[in-house]
GROMACS .gro file of C-alpha atoms in nm:
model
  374
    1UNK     CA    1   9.729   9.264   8.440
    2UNK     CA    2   9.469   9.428   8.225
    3UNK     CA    3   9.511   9.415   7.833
    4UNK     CA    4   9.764   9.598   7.652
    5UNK     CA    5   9.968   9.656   7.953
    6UNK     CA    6  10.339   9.515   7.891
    7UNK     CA    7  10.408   9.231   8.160
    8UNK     CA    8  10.678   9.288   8.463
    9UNK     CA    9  10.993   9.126   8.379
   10UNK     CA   10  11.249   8.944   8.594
   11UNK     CA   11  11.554   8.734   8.477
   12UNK     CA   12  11.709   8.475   8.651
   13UNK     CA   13  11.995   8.275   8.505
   14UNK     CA   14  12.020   7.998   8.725
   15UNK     CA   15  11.671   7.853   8.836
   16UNK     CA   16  11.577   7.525   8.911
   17UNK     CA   17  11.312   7.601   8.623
   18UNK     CA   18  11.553   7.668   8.372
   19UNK     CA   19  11.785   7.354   8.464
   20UNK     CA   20  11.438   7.114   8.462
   21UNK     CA   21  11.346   7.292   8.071
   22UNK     CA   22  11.750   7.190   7.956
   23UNK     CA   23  11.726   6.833   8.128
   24UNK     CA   24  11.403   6.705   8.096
   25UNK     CA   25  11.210   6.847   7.802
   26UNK     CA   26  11.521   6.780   7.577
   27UNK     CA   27  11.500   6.686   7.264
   28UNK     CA   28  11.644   6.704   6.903
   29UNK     CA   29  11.567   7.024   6.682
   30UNK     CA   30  11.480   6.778   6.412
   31UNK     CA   31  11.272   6.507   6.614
   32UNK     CA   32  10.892   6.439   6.537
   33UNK     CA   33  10.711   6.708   6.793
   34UNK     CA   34  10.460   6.540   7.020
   35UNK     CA   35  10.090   6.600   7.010
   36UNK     CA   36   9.955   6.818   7.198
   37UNK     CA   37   9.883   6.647   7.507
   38UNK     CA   38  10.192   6.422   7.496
   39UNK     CA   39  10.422   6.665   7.588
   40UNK     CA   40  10.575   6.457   7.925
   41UNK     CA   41  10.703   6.723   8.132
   42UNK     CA   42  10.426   6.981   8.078
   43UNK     CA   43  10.164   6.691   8.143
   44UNK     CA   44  10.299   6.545   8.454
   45UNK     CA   45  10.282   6.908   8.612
   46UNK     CA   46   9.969   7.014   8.797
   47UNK     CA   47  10.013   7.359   8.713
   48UNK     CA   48   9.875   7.562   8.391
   49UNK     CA   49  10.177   7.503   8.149
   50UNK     CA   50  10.241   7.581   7.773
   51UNK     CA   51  10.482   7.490   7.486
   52UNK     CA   52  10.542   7.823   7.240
   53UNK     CA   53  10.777   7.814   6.923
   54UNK     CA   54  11.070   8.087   6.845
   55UNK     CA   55  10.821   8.251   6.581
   56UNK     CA   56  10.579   8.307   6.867
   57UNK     CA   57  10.312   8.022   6.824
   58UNK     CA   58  10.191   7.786   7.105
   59UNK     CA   59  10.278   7.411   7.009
   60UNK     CA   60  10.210   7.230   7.322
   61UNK     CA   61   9.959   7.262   7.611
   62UNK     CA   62   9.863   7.056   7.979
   63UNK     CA   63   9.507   6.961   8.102
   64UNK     CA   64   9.585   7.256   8.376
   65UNK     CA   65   9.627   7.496   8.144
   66UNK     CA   66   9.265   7.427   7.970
   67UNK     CA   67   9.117   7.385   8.313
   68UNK     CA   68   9.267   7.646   8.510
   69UNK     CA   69   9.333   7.861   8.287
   70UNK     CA   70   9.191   7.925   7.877
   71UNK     CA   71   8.870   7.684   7.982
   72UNK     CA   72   8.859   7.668   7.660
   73UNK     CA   73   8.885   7.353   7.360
   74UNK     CA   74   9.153   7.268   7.272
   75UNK     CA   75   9.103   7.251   6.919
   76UNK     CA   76   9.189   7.645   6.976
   77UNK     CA   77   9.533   7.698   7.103
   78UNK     CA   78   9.698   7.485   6.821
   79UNK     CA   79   9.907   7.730   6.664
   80UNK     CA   80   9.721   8.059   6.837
   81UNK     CA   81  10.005   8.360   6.847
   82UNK     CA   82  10.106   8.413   7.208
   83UNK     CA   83  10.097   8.805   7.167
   84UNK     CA   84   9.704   8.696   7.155
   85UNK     CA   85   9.697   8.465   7.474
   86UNK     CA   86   9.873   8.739   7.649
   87UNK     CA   87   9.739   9.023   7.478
   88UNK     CA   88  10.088   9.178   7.390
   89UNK     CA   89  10.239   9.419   7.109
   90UNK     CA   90  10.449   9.263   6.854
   91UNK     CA   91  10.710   9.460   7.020
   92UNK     CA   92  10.676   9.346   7.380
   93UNK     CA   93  10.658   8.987   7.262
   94UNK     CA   94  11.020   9.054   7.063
   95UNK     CA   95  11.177   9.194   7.386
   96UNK     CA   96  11.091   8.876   7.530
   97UNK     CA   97  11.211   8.620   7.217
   98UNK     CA   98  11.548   8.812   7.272
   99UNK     CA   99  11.597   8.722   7.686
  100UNK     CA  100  11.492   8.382   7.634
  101UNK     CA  101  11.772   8.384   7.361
  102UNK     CA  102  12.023   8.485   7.611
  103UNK     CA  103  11.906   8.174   7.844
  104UNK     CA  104  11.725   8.391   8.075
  105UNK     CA  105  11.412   8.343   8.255
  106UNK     CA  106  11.150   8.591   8.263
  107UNK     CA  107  10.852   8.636   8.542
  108UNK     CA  108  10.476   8.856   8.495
  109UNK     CA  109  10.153   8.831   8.568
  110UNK     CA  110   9.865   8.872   8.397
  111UNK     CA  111   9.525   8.932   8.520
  112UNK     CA  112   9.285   8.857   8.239
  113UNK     CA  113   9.229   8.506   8.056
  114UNK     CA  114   9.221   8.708   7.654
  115UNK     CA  115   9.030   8.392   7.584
  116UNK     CA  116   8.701   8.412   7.836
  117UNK     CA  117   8.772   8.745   8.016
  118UNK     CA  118   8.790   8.577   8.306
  119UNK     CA  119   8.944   8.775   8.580
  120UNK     CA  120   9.198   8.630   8.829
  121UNK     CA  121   9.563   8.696   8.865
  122UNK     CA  122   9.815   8.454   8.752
  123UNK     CA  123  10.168   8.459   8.784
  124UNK     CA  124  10.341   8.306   8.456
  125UNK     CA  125  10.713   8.188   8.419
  126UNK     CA  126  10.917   8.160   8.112
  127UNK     CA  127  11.234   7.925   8.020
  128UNK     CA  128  11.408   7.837   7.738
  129UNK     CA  129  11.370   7.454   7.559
  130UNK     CA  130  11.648   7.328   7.486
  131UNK     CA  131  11.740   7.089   7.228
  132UNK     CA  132  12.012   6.808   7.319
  133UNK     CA  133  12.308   7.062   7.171
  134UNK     CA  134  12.171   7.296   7.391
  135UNK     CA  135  12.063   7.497   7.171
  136UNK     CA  136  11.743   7.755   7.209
  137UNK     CA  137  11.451   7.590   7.049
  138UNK     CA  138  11.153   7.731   7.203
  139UNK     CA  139  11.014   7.827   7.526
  140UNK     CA  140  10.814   7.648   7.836
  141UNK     CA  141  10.577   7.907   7.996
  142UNK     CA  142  10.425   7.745   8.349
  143UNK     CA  143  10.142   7.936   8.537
  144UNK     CA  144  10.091   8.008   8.906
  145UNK     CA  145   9.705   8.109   9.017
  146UNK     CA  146   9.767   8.363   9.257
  147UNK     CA  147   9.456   8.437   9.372
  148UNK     CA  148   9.493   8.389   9.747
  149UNK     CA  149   9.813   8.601   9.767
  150UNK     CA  150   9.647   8.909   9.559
  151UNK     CA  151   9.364   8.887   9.863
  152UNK     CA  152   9.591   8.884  10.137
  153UNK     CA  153   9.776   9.178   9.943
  154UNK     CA  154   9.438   9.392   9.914
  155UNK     CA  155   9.417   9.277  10.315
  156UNK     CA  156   9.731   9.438  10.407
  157UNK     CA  157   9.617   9.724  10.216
  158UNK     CA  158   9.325   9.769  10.407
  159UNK     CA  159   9.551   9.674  10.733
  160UNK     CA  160   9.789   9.953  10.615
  161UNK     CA  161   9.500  10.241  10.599
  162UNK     CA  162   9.354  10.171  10.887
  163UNK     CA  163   9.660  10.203  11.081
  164UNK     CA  164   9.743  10.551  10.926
  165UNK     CA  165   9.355  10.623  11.043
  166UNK     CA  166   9.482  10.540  11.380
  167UNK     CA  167   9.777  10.806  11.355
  168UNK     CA  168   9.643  11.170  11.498
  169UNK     CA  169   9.581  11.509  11.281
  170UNK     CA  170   9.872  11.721  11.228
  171UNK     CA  171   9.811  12.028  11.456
  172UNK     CA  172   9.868  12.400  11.414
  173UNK     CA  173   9.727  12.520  11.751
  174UNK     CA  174   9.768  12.911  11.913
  175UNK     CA  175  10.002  12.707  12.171
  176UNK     CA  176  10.180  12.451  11.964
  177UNK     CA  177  10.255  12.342  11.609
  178UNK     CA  178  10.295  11.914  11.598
  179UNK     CA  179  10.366  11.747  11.248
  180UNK     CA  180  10.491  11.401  11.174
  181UNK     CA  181  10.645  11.149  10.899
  182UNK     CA  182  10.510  10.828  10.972
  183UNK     CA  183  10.679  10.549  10.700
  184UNK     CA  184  10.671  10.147  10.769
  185UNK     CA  185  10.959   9.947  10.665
  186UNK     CA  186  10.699   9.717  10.445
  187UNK     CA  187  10.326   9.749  10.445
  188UNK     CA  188  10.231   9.740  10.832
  189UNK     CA  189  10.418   9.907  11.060
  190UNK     CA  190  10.506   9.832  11.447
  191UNK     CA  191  10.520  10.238  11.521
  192UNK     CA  192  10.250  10.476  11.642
  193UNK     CA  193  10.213  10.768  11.875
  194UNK     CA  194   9.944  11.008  11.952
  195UNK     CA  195   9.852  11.275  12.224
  196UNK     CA  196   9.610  11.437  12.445
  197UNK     CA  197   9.568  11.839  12.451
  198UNK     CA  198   9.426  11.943  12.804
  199UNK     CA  199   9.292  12.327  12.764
  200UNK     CA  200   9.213  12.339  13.155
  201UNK     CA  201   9.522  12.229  13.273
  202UNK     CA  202   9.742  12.425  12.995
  203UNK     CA  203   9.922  12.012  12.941
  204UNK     CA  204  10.032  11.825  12.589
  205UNK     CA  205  10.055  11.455  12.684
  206UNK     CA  206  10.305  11.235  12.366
  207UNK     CA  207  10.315  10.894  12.360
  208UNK     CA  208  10.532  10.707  12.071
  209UNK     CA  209  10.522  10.323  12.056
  210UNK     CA  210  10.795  10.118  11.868
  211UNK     CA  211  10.698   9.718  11.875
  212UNK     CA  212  11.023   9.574  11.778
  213UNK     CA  213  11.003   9.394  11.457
  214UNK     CA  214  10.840   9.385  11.161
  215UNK     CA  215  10.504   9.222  11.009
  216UNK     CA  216  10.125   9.145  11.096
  217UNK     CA  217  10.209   9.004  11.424
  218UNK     CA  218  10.390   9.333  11.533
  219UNK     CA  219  10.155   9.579  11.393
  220UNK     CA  220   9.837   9.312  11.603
  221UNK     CA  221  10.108   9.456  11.901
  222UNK     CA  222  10.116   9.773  11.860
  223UNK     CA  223   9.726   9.821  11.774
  224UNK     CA  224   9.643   9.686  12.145
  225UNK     CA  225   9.871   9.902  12.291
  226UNK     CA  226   9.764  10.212  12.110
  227UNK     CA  227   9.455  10.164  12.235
  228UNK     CA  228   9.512  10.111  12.567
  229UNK     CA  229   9.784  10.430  12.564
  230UNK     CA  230   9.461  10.650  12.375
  231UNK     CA  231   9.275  10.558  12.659
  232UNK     CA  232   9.487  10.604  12.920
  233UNK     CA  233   9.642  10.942  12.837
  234UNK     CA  234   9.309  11.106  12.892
  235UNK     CA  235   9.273  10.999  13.245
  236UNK     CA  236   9.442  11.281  13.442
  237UNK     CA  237   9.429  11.079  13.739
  238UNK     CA  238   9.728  10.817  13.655
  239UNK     CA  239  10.041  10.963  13.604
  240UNK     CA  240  10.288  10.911  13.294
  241UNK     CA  241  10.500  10.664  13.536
  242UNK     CA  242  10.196  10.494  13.609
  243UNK     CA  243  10.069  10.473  13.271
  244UNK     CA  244  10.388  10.286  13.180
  245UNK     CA  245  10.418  10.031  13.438
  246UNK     CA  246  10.013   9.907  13.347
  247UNK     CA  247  10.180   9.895  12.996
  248UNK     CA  248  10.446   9.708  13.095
  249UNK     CA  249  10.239   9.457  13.292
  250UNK     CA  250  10.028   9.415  13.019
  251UNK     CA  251  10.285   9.316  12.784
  252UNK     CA  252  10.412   9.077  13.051
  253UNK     CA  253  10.054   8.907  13.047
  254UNK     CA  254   9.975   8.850  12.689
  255UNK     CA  255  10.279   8.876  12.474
  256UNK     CA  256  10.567   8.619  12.452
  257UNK     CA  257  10.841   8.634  12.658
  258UNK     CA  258  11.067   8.744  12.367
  259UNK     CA  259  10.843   9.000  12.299
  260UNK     CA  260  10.919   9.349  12.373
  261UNK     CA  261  10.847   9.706  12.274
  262UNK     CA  262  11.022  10.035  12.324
  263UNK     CA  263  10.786  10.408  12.426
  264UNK     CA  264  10.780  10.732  12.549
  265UNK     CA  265  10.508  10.973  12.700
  266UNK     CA  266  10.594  11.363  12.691
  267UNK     CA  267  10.434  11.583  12.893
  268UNK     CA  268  10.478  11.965  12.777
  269UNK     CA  269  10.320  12.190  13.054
  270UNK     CA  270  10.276  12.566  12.894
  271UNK     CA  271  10.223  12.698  13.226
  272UNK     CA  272  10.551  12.614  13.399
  273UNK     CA  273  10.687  12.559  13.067
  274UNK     CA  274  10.824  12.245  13.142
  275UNK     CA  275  10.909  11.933  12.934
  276UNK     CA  276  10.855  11.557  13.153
  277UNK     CA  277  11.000  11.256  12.974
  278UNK     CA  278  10.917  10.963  13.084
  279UNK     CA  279  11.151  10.674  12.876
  280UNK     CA  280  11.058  10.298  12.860
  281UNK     CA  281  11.328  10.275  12.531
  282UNK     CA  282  11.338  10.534  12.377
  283UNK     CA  283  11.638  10.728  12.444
  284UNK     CA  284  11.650  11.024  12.270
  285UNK     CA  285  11.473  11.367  12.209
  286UNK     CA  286  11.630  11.644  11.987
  287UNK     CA  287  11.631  12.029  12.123
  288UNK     CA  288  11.632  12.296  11.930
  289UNK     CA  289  11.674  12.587  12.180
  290UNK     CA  290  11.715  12.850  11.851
  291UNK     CA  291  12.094  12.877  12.000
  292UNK     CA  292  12.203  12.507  11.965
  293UNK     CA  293  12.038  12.139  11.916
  294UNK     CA  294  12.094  11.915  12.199
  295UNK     CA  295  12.019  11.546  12.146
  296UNK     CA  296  11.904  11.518  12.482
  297UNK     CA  297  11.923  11.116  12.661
  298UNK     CA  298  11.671  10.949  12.862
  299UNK     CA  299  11.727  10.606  12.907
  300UNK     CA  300  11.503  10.371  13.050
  301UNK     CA  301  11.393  10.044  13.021
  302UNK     CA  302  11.195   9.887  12.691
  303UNK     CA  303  10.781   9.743  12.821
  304UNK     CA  304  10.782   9.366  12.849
  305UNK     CA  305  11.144   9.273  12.964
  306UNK     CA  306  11.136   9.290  13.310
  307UNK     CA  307  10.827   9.251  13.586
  308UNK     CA  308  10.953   9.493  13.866
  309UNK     CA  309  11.073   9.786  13.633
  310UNK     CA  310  11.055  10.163  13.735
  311UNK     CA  311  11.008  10.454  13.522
  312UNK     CA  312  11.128  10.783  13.588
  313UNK     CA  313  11.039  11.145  13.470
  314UNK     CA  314  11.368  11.400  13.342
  315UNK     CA  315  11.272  11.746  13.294
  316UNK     CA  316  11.370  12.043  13.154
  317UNK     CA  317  11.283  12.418  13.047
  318UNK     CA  318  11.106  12.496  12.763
  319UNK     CA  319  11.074  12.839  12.622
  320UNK     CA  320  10.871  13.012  12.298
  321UNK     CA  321  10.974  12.912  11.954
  322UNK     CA  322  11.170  12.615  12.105
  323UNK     CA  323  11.206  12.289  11.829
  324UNK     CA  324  11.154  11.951  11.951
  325UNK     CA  325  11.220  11.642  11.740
  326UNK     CA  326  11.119  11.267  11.884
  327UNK     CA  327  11.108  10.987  11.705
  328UNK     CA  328  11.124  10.601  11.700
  329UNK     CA  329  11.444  10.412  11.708
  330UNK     CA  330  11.410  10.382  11.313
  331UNK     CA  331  11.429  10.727  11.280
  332UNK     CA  332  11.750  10.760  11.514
  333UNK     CA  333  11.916  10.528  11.355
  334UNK     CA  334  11.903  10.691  11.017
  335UNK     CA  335  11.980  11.061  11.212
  336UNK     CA  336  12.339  10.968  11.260
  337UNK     CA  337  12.424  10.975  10.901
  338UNK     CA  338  12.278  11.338  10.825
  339UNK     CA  339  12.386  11.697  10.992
  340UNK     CA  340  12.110  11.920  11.095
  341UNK     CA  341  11.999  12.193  10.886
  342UNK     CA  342  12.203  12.491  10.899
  343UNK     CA  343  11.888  12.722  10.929
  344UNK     CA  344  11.682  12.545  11.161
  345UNK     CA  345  11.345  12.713  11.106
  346UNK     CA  346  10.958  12.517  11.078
  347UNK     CA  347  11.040  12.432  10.729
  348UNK     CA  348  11.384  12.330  10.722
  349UNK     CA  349  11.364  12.099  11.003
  350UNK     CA  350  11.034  11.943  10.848
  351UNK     CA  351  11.238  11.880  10.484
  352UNK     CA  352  11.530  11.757  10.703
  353UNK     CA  353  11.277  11.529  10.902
  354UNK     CA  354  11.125  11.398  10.538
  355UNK     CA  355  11.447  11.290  10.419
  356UNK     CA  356  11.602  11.133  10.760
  357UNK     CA  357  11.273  10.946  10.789
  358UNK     CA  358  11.288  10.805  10.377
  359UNK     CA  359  11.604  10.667  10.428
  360UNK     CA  360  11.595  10.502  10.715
  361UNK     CA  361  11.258  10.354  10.637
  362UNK     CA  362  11.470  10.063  10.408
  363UNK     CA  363  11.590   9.921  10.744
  364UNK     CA  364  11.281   9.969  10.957
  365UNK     CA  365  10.990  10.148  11.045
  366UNK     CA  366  11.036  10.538  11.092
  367UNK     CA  367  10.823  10.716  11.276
  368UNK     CA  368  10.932  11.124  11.365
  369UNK     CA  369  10.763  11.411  11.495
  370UNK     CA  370  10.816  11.800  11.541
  371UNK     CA  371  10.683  11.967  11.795
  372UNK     CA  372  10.704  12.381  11.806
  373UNK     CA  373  10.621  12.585  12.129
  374UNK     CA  374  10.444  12.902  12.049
   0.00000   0.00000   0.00000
């Protein structure tokens, strides 16, 4: 946390922290206060830990906290104000004397040593000391180096933008209009689509993907197959059924067998002004005919659960200005709690789409897309 920046703050009344601080650092208000160094709890623990008085002032300190932590002598903690180790406001440090008052425990993180200005994140907890009449007599504050969870954090980060790299350009073309709301349940999500525009042949090829689950190993899923669906869209010579079988095979060799994912590839042809769905899970496509919306079913089966599955095409007529909504199974889920707009024009729908897709994305990840025939 740089300085001058007020700490996060989390209370917890019943930690195993806060139990340890009233059992074994117990002692008498009154009672001759150790040395430094001979406090027993904080010295037997391996992990950066101070001793700080009601009025603010550190009394006690471990060998962890001067070697992981202030690297500095000793000689200079006795007595140093904690609003200077931390770098806090008289104020902030007053908030704080109050919770740990009211027996609470309190969590932050800081990211610079105010001693050295040494850089690394640290993760700091706070209980109450307790004298043997339990009363509030001071504070234990125990440190946590963080540094290996902050770089997997900036990982995922990078993991996260380079999957929303992977997601197409939202289109406003003289035959179609495609947008999209793309939101993962946590950092990395197991959703992605993209298409294929074919000017010759007057076709829009969709594919969605929705891994089931959550986390690195799902979104490591879905990036192979959104490769291998980029790739294969663009091949007019295998068919949408065909495309979905290799995918399903493919799962079948290299995931586990509890693995499975759920897809669908759309094929919009502006010449016959068709729609072909082809459903391996996805069950569902919202129509928006400018007279109605039709929640229109395809069922099929989901790629990896079976070796000898078939996929079949439903179609239907299309005509100009016709709406259609797909979407992954997050995004379905969270549909059945909203109406559709009462005026169901470009905007409206893509409003309606933003807020569906935010609330569902607490459950899991929401992908949907709009689609308008010009």
């Amino acid at each position: 946390m740089p300085s001058g920046h007020p700490p996060h703050l989390g209370f917890d009344m019943h930690s195993p922290m806060l139990e340890a601080a009233g059992t074994v650092l117990s002692s008498t208000a009154d009672e001759q206060a150790p040395a430094p160094l001979e406090n027993p709890w904080l010295q037997q623990n391996n992990s950066p830990g101070i001793e700080i008085s009601l009025d603010g002032n550190i009394t006690h300190w471990n060998e962890a906290f001067i070697t992981n932590f202030a690297k500095s002598k000793a000689g200079t903690l006795k007595d140093m104000p904690v609003t200077d180790l931390f770098c806090w406001p008289e104020k902030q440090w007053a908030e704080i004397r109050r919770e740990i008052l009211a027996n609470r425990e309190i969590s932050f993180c800081t990211y610079r040593d105010a001693l050295n200005e040494k850089k690394g994140p640290i993760e700091w907890r706070m209980v109450p000391r307790y004298s043997r009449k339990t009363e509030v007599i001071g504070l234990i504050c125990i440190g946590r180096d963080v540094s290996e969870s902050a770089r997997l954090l900036l990982e995922l980060e990078k993991a996260s933008k380079l999957q929303r790299k992977m997601l197409p350009e939202k289109v406003n073309d003289y035959r179609f209009n495609l947008s999209y709301y793309y939101y993962p349940n946590f950092q990395l999500s197991g959703d992605s689509f993209g298409y294929h525009y074919d000017p010759k042949r007057q076709k829009l090829i969709l594919y969605i993907i929705d891994i089931m689950g959550h986390g690195i190993y799902t979104s490591m899923q879905m990036a192979s197959l959104h490769s291998l669906f980029e790739v294969s869209v663009q091949n007019d010579r295998v068919s949408a059924e065909g495309i979905l079988k290799r995918m399903n095979q493919y799962y079948l060799n290299h995931f586990d067998l509890e693995d499975f994912a759920a897809s669908m590839i759309v094929e919009v042809d502006f010449n016959e002004m068709k729609c072909h769905v082809i459903s391996a899970g996805i069950p569902y496509i919202l129509h928006d005919d400018r007279r109605t919306v039709r929640k229109r079913d395809f069922p099929g089966t989901p790629l990896g659960m079976f070796d000898q599955t078939m996929f079949r095409r439903k179609s239907f007529k299309i005509s100009k200005r016709d709406q259609l909504i797909l979407g992954t199974d997050g995004f379905f889920d969270a549909l059945e709690y909203y109406e559709f707009p009462d005026s169901r024009n470009r905007d409206n729908w893509l409003r309606y789409l933003h807020r569906v897709s935010l609330s569902g994305r607490s459950k899991d990840d929401v992908t949907s897309i709009y689609l308008e025939i010009k």
